[in-house]
Coordinates of N, CA and C in Angstrom, one line a residue:
Chain A
S1037 N 21.5 0.8 0.2 CA 21.9 -0.6 0.4 C 22.1 -0.9 2.0
Q1038 N 21.7 -2.3 2.2 CA 21.2 -3.0 3.0 C 22.6 -2.6 4.3
Q1039 N 22.1 -2.3 5.3 CA 23.2 -2.2 6.3 C 23.4 -3.4 7.0
G1040 N 21.9 -3.3 7.8 CA 21.8 -4.6 8.5 C 21.2 -5.6 8.2
E1041 N 21.6 -6.8 9.2 CA 21.6 -8.2 8.5 C 21.2 -8.7 9.6
E1042 N 19.8 -9.6 9.9 CA 19.2 -10.0 11.0 C 19.7 -11.7 10.6
D1043 N 19.9 -11.9 12.4 CA 20.1 -13.5 11.9 C 19.2 -14.0 12.9
P1044 N 18.7 -15.3 13.0 CA 18.1 -16.1 12.2 C 17.3 -15.2 11.3
Q1045 N 17.4 -15.8 9.8 CA 16.4 -15.6 8.9 C 15.0 -15.6 9.4
A1046 N 14.7 -17.2 10.2 CA 13.4 -17.5 10.6 C 13.5 -18.7 11.6
L1047 N 12.7 -18.1 12.8 CA 12.9 -18.8 14.3 C 11.5 -19.5 14.3
S1048 N 11.5 -20.4 14.5 CA 10.1 -21.1 15.3 C 10.2 -21.7 16.5
I1049 N 9.4 -21.2 17.8 CA 10.1 -21.7 18.9 C 8.2 -21.8 19.4
Q1050 N 8.2 -22.6 20.6 CA 7.1 -22.9 21.4 C 6.4 -21.9 22.1
E1051 N 5.4 -21.5 22.1 CA 4.9 -20.5 22.9 C 5.6 -20.7 24.8
G1052 N 6.1 -19.0 25.3 CA 6.5 -19.3 26.5 C 7.9 -19.6 26.6
E1053 N 8.6 -20.2 25.3 CA 10.2 -19.9 25.5 C 10.5 -18.6 24.9
N1054 N 11.9 -18.3 25.1 CA 12.4 -17.1 24.7 C 12.8 -17.0 23.6
A1055 N 12.6 -16.0 22.5 CA 13.2 -15.8 21.7 C 14.3 -14.7 21.4
T1056 N 15.5 -15.1 20.7 CA 16.4 -14.1 20.6 C 16.4 -14.2 19.2
M1057 N 16.8 -12.7 18.6 CA 17.3 -12.4 17.4 C 18.4 -11.1 16.9
N1058 N 19.1 -11.8 16.2 CA 20.4 -10.7 15.9 C 20.4 -9.6 15.1
C1059 N 21.4 -8.5 15.2 CA 21.6 -7.9 13.8 C 22.7 -7.3 14.0
S1060 N 23.5 -7.3 13.0 CA 24.7 -6.8 12.5 C 24.5 -5.6 11.6
Y1061 N 25.3 -4.8 11.6 CA 25.7 -3.5 10.8 C 26.9 -3.3 10.7
K1062 N 27.2 -2.4 9.7 CA 28.5 -2.0 8.8 C 29.3 -0.9 9.4
T1063 N 28.6 0.1 9.5 CA 29.2 1.5 9.7 C 28.5 1.5 10.8
S1064 N 29.6 2.9 11.6 CA 29.1 3.6 12.9 C 27.9 4.2 12.8
I1065 N 27.0 4.3 14.0 CA 25.6 4.6 14.0 C 25.3 5.5 15.3
N1066 N 24.1 6.2 15.0 CA 23.8 7.2 16.1 C 22.9 6.6 16.8
N1067 N 21.8 5.6 16.2 CA 20.9 4.7 16.9 C 20.9 3.6 16.1
L1068 N 20.1 2.5 16.9 CA 19.7 1.2 16.2 C 18.3 1.0 16.8
Q1069 N 17.5 0.6 15.9 CA 15.9 0.6 16.4 C 15.4 -0.8 15.7
W1070 N 14.5 -1.3 16.7 CA 13.8 -2.4 16.4 C 12.0 -2.3 16.1
Y1071 N 11.8 -3.0 14.8 CA 10.4 -2.7 14.3 C 10.0 -4.1 14.2
R1072 N 8.5 -4.2 14.5 CA 8.1 -5.4 14.4 C 7.0 -5.4 13.3
Q1073 N 6.5 -6.6 12.6 CA 5.9 -6.3 11.0 C 5.0 -7.7 11.1
N1074 N 3.5 -7.5 11.7 CA 2.7 -8.7 11.6 C 2.2 -9.0 10.0
S1075 N 1.8 -9.9 9.4 CA 1.8 -10.3 8.2 C 0.7 -9.4 7.5
G1076 N 1.1 -8.6 6.2 CA -0.1 -7.5 5.7 C -0.3 -6.4 6.4
R1077 N 1.0 -6.2 7.5 CA 0.6 -4.6 8.1 C 2.0 -3.8 7.8
G1078 N 1.6 -2.5 8.5 CA 2.9 -2.0 8.4 C 3.7 -1.9 9.9
L1079 N 5.1 -1.6 9.5 CA 5.7 -2.0 10.6 C 5.3 -1.0 11.8
V1080 N 5.9 -1.6 13.0 CA 5.5 -0.9 14.5 C 6.6 -0.7 14.9
H1081 N 7.1 0.5 15.1 CA 8.3 0.7 16.4 C 8.2 0.1 17.7
L1082 N 9.4 -0.9 17.8 CA 9.3 -1.3 19.4 C 10.3 -0.6 20.0
I1083 N 11.4 -0.5 19.7 CA 12.5 0.3 20.9 C 13.5 1.1 20.2
L1084 N 14.1 1.8 20.5 CA 15.6 2.7 20.3 C 16.4 2.4 21.3
I1085 N 17.8 1.9 20.2 CA 18.6 2.4 21.7 C 19.8 3.0 21.1
R1086 N 20.3 4.0 21.5 CA 21.4 4.9 21.4 C 22.8 4.5 21.3
S1087 N 23.5 5.0 20.5 CA 24.9 4.3 20.5 C 25.6 4.2 21.8
N1088 N 25.1 4.9 22.6 CA 26.1 5.3 24.2 C 25.2 4.3 25.0
E1089 N 24.4 3.7 24.7 CA 23.6 2.8 25.5 C 24.3 1.3 25.1
R1090 N 24.1 0.4 26.4 CA 24.4 -0.8 25.9 C 23.2 -1.8 25.8
E1091 N 22.4 -1.4 27.0 CA 21.0 -2.6 27.0 C 19.9 -1.7 27.4
K1092 N 18.6 -2.1 26.8 CA 17.4 -1.3 27.0 C 16.3 -2.3 27.3
H1093 N 15.5 -1.9 28.1 CA 14.3 -3.0 28.2 C 12.9 -2.2 27.9
S1094 N 12.1 -3.2 27.5 CA 10.7 -2.7 27.6 C 9.8 -3.8 27.3
G1095 N 9.2 -3.8 28.4 CA 8.2 -5.0 28.9 C 9.1 -6.2 28.9
R1096 N 8.4 -7.3 27.9 CA 9.2 -8.4 27.6 C 10.2 -8.5 26.8
L1097 N 10.6 -7.2 26.4 CA 11.5 -6.9 25.0 C 13.1 -6.5 26.0
R1098 N 14.1 -7.2 25.9 CA 15.4 -6.9 26.1 C 16.2 -6.3 24.9
V1099 N 16.7 -5.3 24.7 CA 17.8 -5.4 23.4 C 19.2 -4.6 24.2
T1100 N 20.1 -5.1 23.3 CA 21.4 -5.2 24.0 C 22.0 -4.5 22.4
L1101 N 23.1 -3.7 22.7 CA 24.0 -3.1 21.7 C 25.5 -3.2 21.9
D1102 N 26.2 -3.9 20.8 CA 27.8 -3.8 21.4 C 28.5 -3.1 20.0
T1103 N 28.5 -2.0 20.3 CA 29.1 -1.3 19.0 C 30.7 -1.7 18.7
S1104 N 31.2 -2.3 19.5 CA 32.7 -2.7 19.0 C 32.5 -4.1 18.1
K1105 N 31.3 -4.9 18.5 CA 31.0 -5.8 17.4 C 30.1 -5.4 16.2
K1106 N 29.7 -4.3 16.6 CA 28.6 -3.7 15.1 C 27.3 -4.6 15.5
S1107 N 27.0 -4.9 16.4 CA 25.8 -5.9 16.7 C 25.0 -5.4 17.8
S1108 N 23.4 -5.9 17.5 CA 22.4 -5.9 18.3 C 21.5 -7.1 18.3
S1109 N 21.0 -7.4 19.9 CA 20.4 -8.4 19.8 C 18.8 -8.1 20.4
L1110 N 17.4 -9.0 20.1 CA 16.3 -8.5 20.6 C 15.9 -9.8 21.1
L1111 N 15.9 -9.8 22.4 CA 15.0 -11.2 23.3 C 13.7 -10.9 23.8
I1112 N 12.7 -11.6 23.4 CA 12.0 -11.6 23.6 C 11.6 -12.8 24.8
T1113 N 10.8 -12.2 26.0 CA 10.8 -13.2 26.9 C 9.6 -13.8 26.9
A1114 N 9.3 -15.1 27.3 CA 7.9 -15.6 27.9 C 7.0 -15.5 26.4
S1115 N 7.2 -16.0 25.4 CA 6.7 -15.9 23.8 C 5.3 -16.1 24.2
R1116 N 4.6 -14.8 23.2 CA 3.1 -15.7 22.9 C 2.5 -15.7 21.8
A1117 N 1.9 -16.4 21.1 CA 1.3 -16.4 20.0 C 1.3 -15.3 19.1
A1118 N 0.7 -14.4 19.7 CA 0.8 -12.7 19.2 C 2.2 -12.2 18.9
D1119 N 3.2 -12.5 19.3 CA 4.6 -12.1 18.7 C 4.7 -12.8 17.6
T1120 N 4.1 -13.8 16.7 CA 4.6 -13.9 15.5 C 4.3 -12.9 14.5
A1121 N 5.4 -12.8 14.1 CA 5.6 -11.7 13.1 C 7.1 -11.5 12.5
S1122 N 7.5 -10.6 11.8 CA 8.4 -10.3 11.3 C 9.2 -9.0 12.3
Y1123 N 10.8 -9.3 12.8 CA 11.4 -8.2 13.3 C 12.5 -7.8 12.4
F1124 N 12.6 -6.3 12.4 CA 13.4 -5.7 11.8 C 14.3 -4.8 12.8
C1125 N 15.6 -4.9 12.1 CA 16.5 -3.9 12.7 C 16.9 -2.7 11.9
A1126 N 16.8 -1.3 12.2 CA 17.5 -0.5 11.2 C 18.5 0.6 11.8
T1127 N 19.1 0.9 11.4 CA 20.2 1.7 11.8 C 20.1 3.3 11.4
D1128 N 20.6 4.0 12.0 CA 20.7 5.5 11.5 C 22.3 5.7 11.8
G1129 N 22.8 5.5 10.5 CA 24.1 5.6 10.1 C 24.7 7.2 10.4
M1130 N 25.9 7.3 11.0 CA 26.8 8.9 11.1 C 26.5 9.6 10.0
D1131 N 26.7 8.5 8.9 CA 27.1 9.3 7.7 C 25.6 9.2 6.7
S1132 N 24.9 8.9 7.0 CA 23.4 8.7 6.2 C 22.7 9.5 6.1
N1133 N 22.7 10.7 6.9 CA 21.7 11.9 6.5 C 20.5 11.5 7.4
Y1134 N 20.4 11.1 8.1 CA 19.3 10.4 9.2 C 18.5 9.5 8.3
Q1135 N 19.0 9.0 7.4 CA 18.1 7.7 7.0 C 18.3 6.6 7.5
L1136 N 17.3 6.0 7.7 CA 17.4 4.3 8.5 C 17.9 3.5 7.4
I1137 N 18.8 2.4 7.4 CA 19.0 1.6 6.8 C 18.7 0.2 7.5
W1138 N 18.1 -0.5 6.8 CA 17.1 -1.9 7.2 C 17.8 -2.8 6.7
G1139 N 17.7 -4.0 7.5 CA 17.9 -5.3 7.7 C 16.5 -6.1 6.8
A1140 N 16.8 -7.1 6.5 CA 15.8 -7.8 5.7 C 14.8 -8.6 6.7
G1141 N 15.0 -8.6 7.9 CA 14.2 -9.3 9.2 C 14.2 -10.5 9.4
T1142 N 14.2 -11.1 10.6 CA 13.7 -12.4 11.2 C 12.3 -12.5 11.3
K1143 N 11.9 -13.6 10.5 CA 10.4 -14.1 10.7 C 10.7 -14.8 11.9
L1144 N 9.6 -14.6 12.9 CA 9.3 -15.4 14.2 C 8.0 -16.3 14.2
I1145 N 7.9 -17.3 14.2 CA 6.6 -18.0 14.4 C 6.6 -18.6 15.9
I1146 N 5.7 -18.5 16.6 CA 5.5 -19.0 17.9 C 4.2 -20.0 17.8
K1147 N 5.0 -21.4 18.2 CA 3.8 -22.3 17.8 C 2.9 -22.2 19.4
P1148 N 1.5 -22.5 19.3 CA 1.1 -22.6 20.6 C 1.0 -24.2 21.1
Chain B
D1381 N -8.9 6.3 15.5 CA -8.3 6.8 14.4 C -6.9 6.5 13.9
T1382 N -6.9 6.0 12.6 CA -5.4 5.4 12.1 C -4.4 7.1 11.9
A1383 N -3.4 6.7 12.5 CA -2.4 7.4 12.9 C -2.0 7.7 11.0
V1384 N -1.4 6.5 10.5 CA -1.0 7.1 9.2 C -1.7 6.3 8.0
S1385 N -2.5 6.8 7.3 CA -3.3 6.1 6.5 C -3.2 6.1 5.2
Q1386 N -2.9 5.0 4.3 CA -3.0 5.1 2.9 C -3.6 4.2 2.0
T1387 N -4.2 4.6 1.1 CA -4.8 3.9 0.0 C -4.7 4.1 -1.4
P1388 N -4.9 3.0 -2.1 CA -5.5 1.6 -1.2 C -4.9 0.9 -1.2
K1389 N -5.6 -0.4 -0.6 CA -4.4 -1.1 0.3 C -3.9 -2.0 -0.8
Y1390 N -4.8 -2.6 -2.0 CA -4.3 -3.6 -2.7 C -4.6 -2.6 -4.4
L1391 N -3.7 -2.9 -5.1 CA -3.5 -2.2 -6.4 C -3.2 -3.1 -7.5
V1392 N -4.1 -3.6 -8.4 CA -3.5 -4.5 -9.5 C -4.0 -4.2 -10.9
T1393 N -3.2 -3.6 -11.7 CA -3.0 -2.7 -12.6 C -2.2 -3.3 -14.1
Q1394 N -2.7 -2.9 -15.0 CA -1.6 -3.4 -16.3 C -0.6 -3.0 -16.2
M1395 N 0.6 -3.4 -16.9 CA 1.5 -2.8 -17.3 C 1.5 -1.6 -18.3
G1396 N 2.2 -0.4 -18.1 CA 2.1 0.7 -19.0 C 0.8 1.7 -18.2
N1397 N -0.1 1.0 -17.1 CA -1.1 2.0 -16.4 C 0.0 3.4 -15.8
D1398 N -1.0 4.4 -15.3 CA -0.4 5.4 -14.4 C -1.2 5.2 -13.1
K1399 N -0.8 5.2 -11.9 CA -1.4 5.4 -11.0 C -0.9 5.7 -10.0
S1400 N -2.0 6.0 -8.7 CA -1.4 7.0 -7.7 C -1.7 6.3 -6.4
I1401 N -0.8 6.3 -5.2 CA -1.1 6.1 -4.1 C -1.4 7.2 -2.9
K1402 N -2.5 7.3 -2.3 CA -2.4 8.5 -1.1 C -1.7 8.1 0.2
C1403 N -1.1 9.0 1.0 CA -1.1 8.9 2.2 C -1.6 10.0 3.0
E1404 N -2.0 9.7 4.5 CA -2.2 10.9 5.4 C -1.8 10.5 6.3
Q1405 N -1.3 11.5 7.4 CA -1.1 11.1 8.8 C -1.7 12.4 9.6
N1406 N -2.2 12.0 10.9 CA -3.1 12.9 11.8 C -2.5 13.0 13.2
L1407 N -0.9 12.8 12.8 CA 0.1 12.6 14.0 C 0.6 14.2 14.1
G1408 N 0.5 15.2 13.3 CA 1.1 16.6 13.2 C 2.7 16.1 13.2
H1409 N 3.1 15.0 12.7 CA 4.4 15.0 12.1 C 4.9 16.0 11.0
D1410 N 6.1 16.5 10.7 CA 6.7 17.3 10.3 C 7.3 16.5 9.0
T1411 N 7.4 15.2 9.1 CA 8.4 14.2 8.0 C 7.5 13.4 7.4
M1412 N 7.5 13.0 6.3 CA 6.8 11.8 5.9 C 7.7 10.9 4.4
Y1413 N 7.5 9.7 4.5 CA 8.3 8.8 3.7 C 7.6 7.9 2.8
W1414 N 8.3 7.9 1.8 CA 7.8 6.5 1.1 C 9.0 5.5 0.8
Y1415 N 8.5 4.5 1.3 CA 9.2 3.1 1.3 C 8.9 2.0 0.4
K1416 N 9.7 1.3 -0.5 CA 9.3 0.3 -0.8 C 10.0 -1.1 -0.4
Q1417 N 8.9 -2.2 -0.1 CA 9.3 -3.6 0.1 C 9.2 -4.5 -0.6
D1418 N 10.6 -5.0 -0.9 CA 10.4 -6.0 -2.1 C 9.8 -7.3 -1.6
S1419 N 9.7 -8.3 -2.5 CA 9.3 -9.6 -2.4 C 10.1 -10.2 -1.1
K1420 N 11.4 -10.0 -1.2 CA 12.0 -10.8 -0.1 C 12.3 -9.7 1.3
K1421 N 11.6 -8.7 1.7 CA 11.0 -7.8 2.5 C 12.2 -6.8 3.0
F1422 N 13.0 -6.5 1.9 CA 13.9 -5.7 2.3 C 13.0 -4.2 1.9
L1423 N 13.3 -3.5 2.9 CA 12.9 -2.1 3.2 C 13.7 -1.1 2.3
K1424 N 13.3 -0.2 1.3 CA 14.3 0.8 0.6 C 13.5 2.1 0.7
I1425 N 14.2 2.9 1.7 CA 13.6 4.3 1.4 C 13.5 5.1 -0.3
M1426 N 12.2 5.7 -0.6 CA 12.4 6.2 -2.1 C 12.4 7.8 -1.8
F1427 N 11.7 8.4 -0.9 CA 11.5 9.5 -0.9 C 11.4 9.9 0.9
S1428 N 11.5 11.2 1.0 CA 11.2 11.8 2.3 C 11.1 13.2 2.1
Y1429 N 9.8 13.9 2.8 CA 9.6 15.1 2.8 C 9.7 15.5 4.1
N1430 N 9.9 16.5 4.1 CA 10.0 17.6 5.6 C 9.1 18.9 5.1
N1431 N 8.2 18.9 5.9 CA 7.1 20.5 5.8 C 6.8 20.8 4.2
K1432 N 7.1 19.6 3.5 CA 6.2 19.8 2.2 C 7.7 19.9 1.0
E1433 N 8.7 20.1 1.5 CA 9.8 19.8 1.1 C 10.7 18.6 0.6
L1434 N 10.9 18.4 -0.2 CA 11.6 17.1 -0.8 C 13.1 16.8 0.0
I1435 N 13.4 16.3 0.6 CA 14.7 16.1 1.5 C 15.2 15.1 1.0
I1436 N 14.7 14.0 1.0 CA 15.9 12.5 0.2 C 14.7 12.4 -0.9
N1437 N 15.8 11.7 -2.0 CA 15.3 11.5 -3.2 C 15.9 10.7 -3.9
E1438 N 16.0 8.9 -3.2 CA 17.0 7.9 -3.6 C 17.0 7.6 -5.2
T1439 N 17.7 6.9 -5.7 CA 17.9 6.2 -7.1 C 16.4 5.8 -7.3
V1440 N 15.5 6.6 -7.8 CA 14.5 6.1 -7.7 C 13.8 6.3 -9.5
P1441 N 13.4 5.6 -10.6 CA 13.1 6.3 -11.6 C 12.2 7.3 -12.0
N1442 N 12.5 8.0 -12.6 CA 11.5 9.2 -12.8 C 10.1 9.4 -13.0
R1443 N 9.8 8.1 -13.2 CA 8.6 7.9 -13.6 C 7.6 7.4 -11.8
F1444 N 8.4 7.6 -10.7 CA 7.9 7.9 -9.6 C 7.8 9.6 -9.2
S1445 N 6.7 10.2 -9.1 CA 7.0 11.5 -8.6 C 5.8 11.7 -7.5
P1446 N 6.7 12.0 -6.5 CA 6.1 12.4 -4.9 C 5.2 13.8 -5.1
K1447 N 4.2 13.8 -4.2 CA 3.6 15.2 -4.5 C 3.4 15.4 -2.7
S1448 N 3.5 16.6 -2.1 CA 3.0 16.8 -0.7 C 2.3 18.2 -0.8
P1449 N 0.8 18.2 -0.8 CA 0.4 19.4 -1.1 C 0.1 20.1 0.4
D1450 N 0.3 19.3 1.5 CA 0.5 19.8 2.8 C 1.6 19.2 3.9
K1451 N 1.9 18.9 5.0 CA 2.8 18.4 5.7 C 1.8 17.2 6.2
A1452 N 0.9 17.0 6.2 CA 0.0 15.9 6.6 C 0.0 14.8 5.6
H1453 N 0.0 15.3 3.9 CA -0.4 14.4 3.1 C 0.9 13.9 1.9
L1454 N 1.3 13.3 1.8 CA 2.5 12.8 0.7 C 1.8 11.7 -0.3
N1455 N 1.5 11.9 -1.7 CA 1.0 10.9 -2.7 C 2.1 10.6 -3.4
L1456 N 2.0 9.6 -4.0 CA 2.9 9.1 -4.9 C 2.5 8.7 -6.2
H1457 N 2.7 9.3 -7.6 CA 2.1 9.0 -8.5 C 3.2 8.1 -9.1
I1458 N 2.8 7.0 -10.0 CA 3.6 6.3 -10.8 C 3.1 6.2 -12.2
N1459 N 4.2 6.7 -13.0 CA 3.9 6.7 -14.3 C 4.3 5.5 -15.2
S1460 N 3.7 5.0 -16.2 CA 4.2 3.9 -17.0 C 4.6 2.5 -16.2
L1461 N 3.7 1.9 -15.3 CA 4.1 1.0 -14.7 C 5.1 -0.1 -15.4
E1462 N 5.6 -1.0 -14.4 CA 6.4 -2.0 -14.9 C 6.4 -3.2 -14.0
L1463 N 6.8 -4.4 -14.8 CA 6.5 -5.8 -14.0 C 7.1 -5.3 -12.8
G1464 N 8.3 -4.9 -12.6 CA 9.2 -4.7 -11.7 C 8.8 -3.7 -10.3
D1465 N 7.7 -3.1 -10.9 CA 7.5 -2.1 -9.8 C 6.5 -2.7 -8.9
S1466 N 6.2 -4.3 -9.0 CA 5.4 -5.0 -8.5 C 5.9 -4.8 -6.8
A1467 N 5.5 -4.3 -5.5 CA 5.9 -4.6 -4.4 C 4.9 -4.0 -3.5
V1468 N 5.6 -4.0 -2.3 CA 4.2 -3.2 -1.3 C 5.3 -2.2 -1.0
Y1469 N 4.2 -1.1 -0.9 CA 5.0 0.8 -0.8 C 4.2 1.2 0.7
F1470 N 5.1 1.6 1.5 CA 4.6 2.2 2.6 C 5.1 3.8 3.1
C1471 N 3.9 4.2 3.4 CA 4.3 5.8 3.6 C 4.6 5.5 5.4
A1472 N 5.7 6.3 5.9 CA 5.7 6.3 7.1 C 6.0 8.2 7.4
S1473 N 5.5 8.2 8.4 CA 6.1 9.7 9.3 C 6.8 9.9 10.4
S1474 N 7.5 10.7 10.8 CA 8.1 10.8 12.2 C 8.0 12.4 12.4
E1475 N 8.2 12.5 13.5 CA 8.2 14.2 14.3 C 8.8 15.0 13.6
K1476 N 9.9 14.8 13.4 CA 10.7 15.6 12.4 C 11.9 14.9 12.0
T1477 N 12.7 15.6 11.1 CA 14.0 15.0 10.5 C 15.0 14.9 11.5
G1478 N 15.7 14.2 11.7 CA 16.9 14.0 12.2 C 17.3 12.4 13.3
M1479 N 17.9 13.0 14.0 CA 18.7 11.5 14.7 C 17.4 11.0 15.8
N1480 N 17.3 9.7 16.2 CA 16.6 9.4 17.1 C 15.1 9.8 16.9
E1481 N 14.5 9.9 15.5 CA 13.3 9.7 15.3 C 12.7 8.3 15.2
K1482 N 11.7 8.0 15.6 CA 11.0 6.4 15.3 C 9.7 7.0 14.2
L1483 N 9.8 6.0 13.6 CA 8.9 6.1 12.2 C 7.9 5.6 12.8
F1484 N 6.6 6.2 11.9 CA 5.1 5.2 12.1 C 4.9 5.1 10.7
F1485 N 4.4 3.9 10.7 CA 4.0 3.5 9.5 C 2.5 3.1 9.0
G1486 N 2.0 3.3 7.5 CA 1.0 2.8 7.2 C 0.8 1.2 6.9
S1487 N -0.2 0.8 6.7 CA -0.4 -0.4 6.5 C 0.0 -1.1 5.4
G1488 N 0.5 -0.3 4.4 CA 1.0 -0.5 3.2 C 0.1 -0.6 2.0
T1489 N 0.4 -0.5 0.8 CA -0.1 -0.9 -0.4 C 0.4 -1.9 -1.2
Q1490 N -0.4 -3.1 -1.3 CA 0.3 -4.0 -2.3 C 0.4 -3.9 -3.5
L1491 N 1.0 -3.4 -4.5 CA 0.8 -3.1 -5.9 C 1.5 -4.5 -6.7
S1492 N 0.2 -4.5 -7.8 CA 0.7 -5.7 -8.2 C 0.5 -5.2 -10.3
V1493 N 1.5 -5.3 -10.7 CA 1.6 -5.1 -12.2 C 1.6 -6.2 -13.0
L1494 N 0.7 -6.8 -13.8 CA 0.4 -7.5 -14.7 C 0.9 -7.4 -16.2

């Protein structure tokens, strides 16, 4: 079953602008992870935020988690053409036997 | 060196054929997975092995049979291929099974059944 739902489905912005993607989920979680998938490639882990954390940074990435709203956001600052990819959230639900449940992704296009 | 490598990258075959996809990881991880990504980009877990033992077997037709000869390898054999099997299949690994594990993915095998 699909737990995560990314929003928007697609996002097109100019290089240099910030990109924000959102993820909503349905059940209580242990953690939430964000992954990037370049076209024709496998997914690459970006960041993991635990259920007791509210914000995490990694380079130009900022992830927030609001467990009361069951939602997370991924902010990419100062976007670059190389950030063009699909971004997925995955949740490790408390009842999921450590299986990650995935959303359908946000397709991000950075225009030069 | 590629951390998680799977072959072939592309697989085009006729309905009814049997095919295999191979996966190897050189990360020393205990846990390996097979995922299916459909045309809408939804990722769904198919199988998970921990140290050669099957730990997750989702509702997958028994035409799909995983085999793990050792903890660094997890192969997927598919019998009697059907049109609906067309998808991208990803192998992945994690250090172990449990909370807060991040996955390392192979580059995928695009299977087209004609």
